[in-house]
């Protein structure tokens, strides 16, 4: 079973994340970057399916040159090869444009499953699976906490508020996974060394058949119009317990519309 | 949030902007590596240390190992973390490919290990000892011994120990009494007791490989009669339980996740092959045991220095984080009591304590990595002369690389507690554990006093003073470069040069006393003075590496160098004066006067 995993490089979740004052895009230069955490689960799930059934795992990443660090990490976990879509023209692309560009690359790859993380920690859009499903005309199965793929069918347990739903589709299909699905492995030292020689194809927009006019900040259907930093944390309010502490806390919570 | 274990930024600065470790990849041993693999393995180390080692550091401190009379019980997170470490292939990181290793340069291997020591020094001890054991066997064992014992250790299936001390012989190893009787079939049977054995017994691995110092009857007296034996807990091939038993656990101030035990060899509880006695196999030649052990010991001592630095570094980062978030008091010139309180980092005295910590831990890390780089040079230097030079300089620096971090990074932990105030003294904050853990490092693998004797009594006089001369000329090269830079670097270089010259002069005075007891009486002061000189050198090197670079990180380096030269290096003046006076105060004191 051949699987493509979409992997995104994002600013470290624990770092202070900022937007550039000028073009209001994400400031990637000033922060440490990491693999989007949920994408580690996506890679792990793909590797588990591959280890059980054979096939190949391909990493697909769109991002600046530096994103190759994240691609190498996925390869050192055990993925077989990678495609890196990297072009200055893509800078500032929103989710819709990104799905267009990634869809173009996916059209050139042979796969049974595309696995994505449920959302990225930077944009928090959580739409990539759905957007690709629409563009590629392939079924999507979202919020997977378990995946079973056999023959031409893939079945997932889709997490819901009350339990889970079993959802089935024919392949090729697009699956988004959530944290409950597995515990991602660490790369091994041997994996790190092996990753150096695994195939990594870098594509420009031209190579991928992406129309340059449809991507990038200027052509983006959605724009960040304005932003402001969150206000500094204010000092807390101290409630003195004079036998009525519980009531005071309840009143406070009610005044803040928490209850 | 930035890590509170170590600073990756600092590691990258030292490894790449200063030591240029990527240049090592032009050497055959490291040819398969690149900056990319160095970065990836450091990322991996940080990740496993943060996710799997740090979370149970406190738990190991509270839930000490328990001996139920049969087996040692450890909480479950220790084994799980060690499995992750081994599965990642980190035990063999620096070892030869032939035994399953990855031939990572020693300098990068040390940086990797530092993450684990900062996160959880108790759990880190198991691989630390296993790696030291495997390296020793690889250097001095037969090919068969290497295949039998080293390979399973690299795979993480077996762990190792070092059995040197005995209840009556700690620093005085010449007085060990464990005896090894040859059996005529190439094996020996060992009888005796070994004390302070870290990782001495547990169920974390399938087997435990003890390396044991013992004397073969009829051999020379003292240190020259000591041989080295490999003694597995379970005999290889038969799986029989060897006659090595745990007599009791030591309950320690820190490092509590590391089992520490008294082991009895050959007391007869088990009878491998039908007879009592611990079955052991000679490593190398008889009576050469201490020489072999010191091969490991030098490496272990540098490793202890790395551990001391790591604990100090983590304490510093915790103190820094606390000082930035704890509001208390107002600026000295604030008149209005209604103004907002400021974070305590705004107070000069708190900055003093943070600067001291920064200068100690970053200075130590620089020395740790410099020594690691020397290990690589000793192993892969392009000429015989380069390799010999690296070996000699490493010999000279080893007692300092062990003792300076153990002393001053412990003080950093002390200051980290002080920055936290009362909270630092409670068990709710990690700094008190870091202090207790670090207190060991001035004791094990040769105490502070032993290191002082090693430096003054052995290292500075070896090969007619060639080690000291080499250290002086190497520091001199840095001084020359700094003088050419002008400005601040030039001023510090002049101060360092003067201290260095004085230290060399004092060495001659001390050894000119004509009385060995007098020459060595104040060796600890000598170690501290030369130690401070060496760390000042490390700061001058960092200052040069930061030259012309802008930003808070580099400004921080420059300011910490300023602190060290303004506040710390001058401490050597009275120390060197005391040494030059051949002061007899400690010698003249009588036991009955105490």
CSV table of C-alpha atoms in Angstrom, one decimal, chain A residues 12 14-15 37 40 68 72-73 183-190 192-193 196 233 235, chain B residues 1 32-34 36-37 40-41 44 47-48 51-52 84 87-89 93 100 102 104:
chain,number,residue,atom,x,y,z
A,12,UNK,CA,7.8,25.7,17.7
A,14,UNK,CA,6.0,26.7,22.8
A,15,UNK,CA,7.7,29.6,21.1
A,37,UNK,CA,3.2,17.8,16.1
A,40,UNK,CA,4.3,13.0,13.6
A,68,UNK,CA,14.0,20.2,4.4
A,72,UNK,CA,14.7,14.7,7.0
A,73,UNK,CA,13.1,14.0,10.3
A,183,UNK,CA,2.4,7.0,19.9
A,184,UNK,CA,4.9,8.3,17.3
A,185,UNK,CA,8.3,6.7,17.3
A,186,UNK,CA,11.5,8.7,17.6
A,187,UNK,CA,13.9,8.6,14.7
A,188,UNK,CA,16.8,6.2,15.4
A,189,UNK,CA,20.4,7.2,14.9
A,190,UNK,CA,20.6,4.6,12.1
A,192,UNK,CA,19.1,9.6,10.7
A,193,UNK,CA,22.1,8.3,8.8
A,196,UNK,CA,20.7,11.3,4.2
A,233,UNK,CA,-1.4,39.3,31.3
A,235,UNK,CA,-2.7,40.8,37.7
B,1,UNK,CA,9.1,28.0,25.8
B,32,UNK,CA,29.6,9.6,6.8
B,33,UNK,CA,28.6,12.4,9.1
B,34,UNK,CA,27.6,16.0,8.3
B,36,UNK,CA,22.9,17.6,9.2
B,37,UNK,CA,23.4,14.4,11.2
B,40,UNK,CA,19.5,15.6,13.9
B,41,UNK,CA,21.1,13.6,16.7
B,44,UNK,CA,16.8,13.5,19.0
B,47,UNK,CA,13.5,15.3,22.4
B,48,UNK,CA,14.0,12.0,24.3
B,51,UNK,CA,9.9,13.7,26.9
B,52,UNK,CA,11.2,10.5,28.5
B,84,UNK,CA,13.8,4.6,24.2
B,87,UNK,CA,16.3,1.9,20.6
B,88,UNK,CA,17.4,5.2,19.3
B,89,UNK,CA,20.9,3.7,19.0
B,93,UNK,CA,26.7,6.7,19.3
B,100,UNK,CA,27.3,-1.6,16.0
B,102,UNK,CA,27.7,5.1,14.7
B,104,UNK,CA,29.8,10.1,16.1
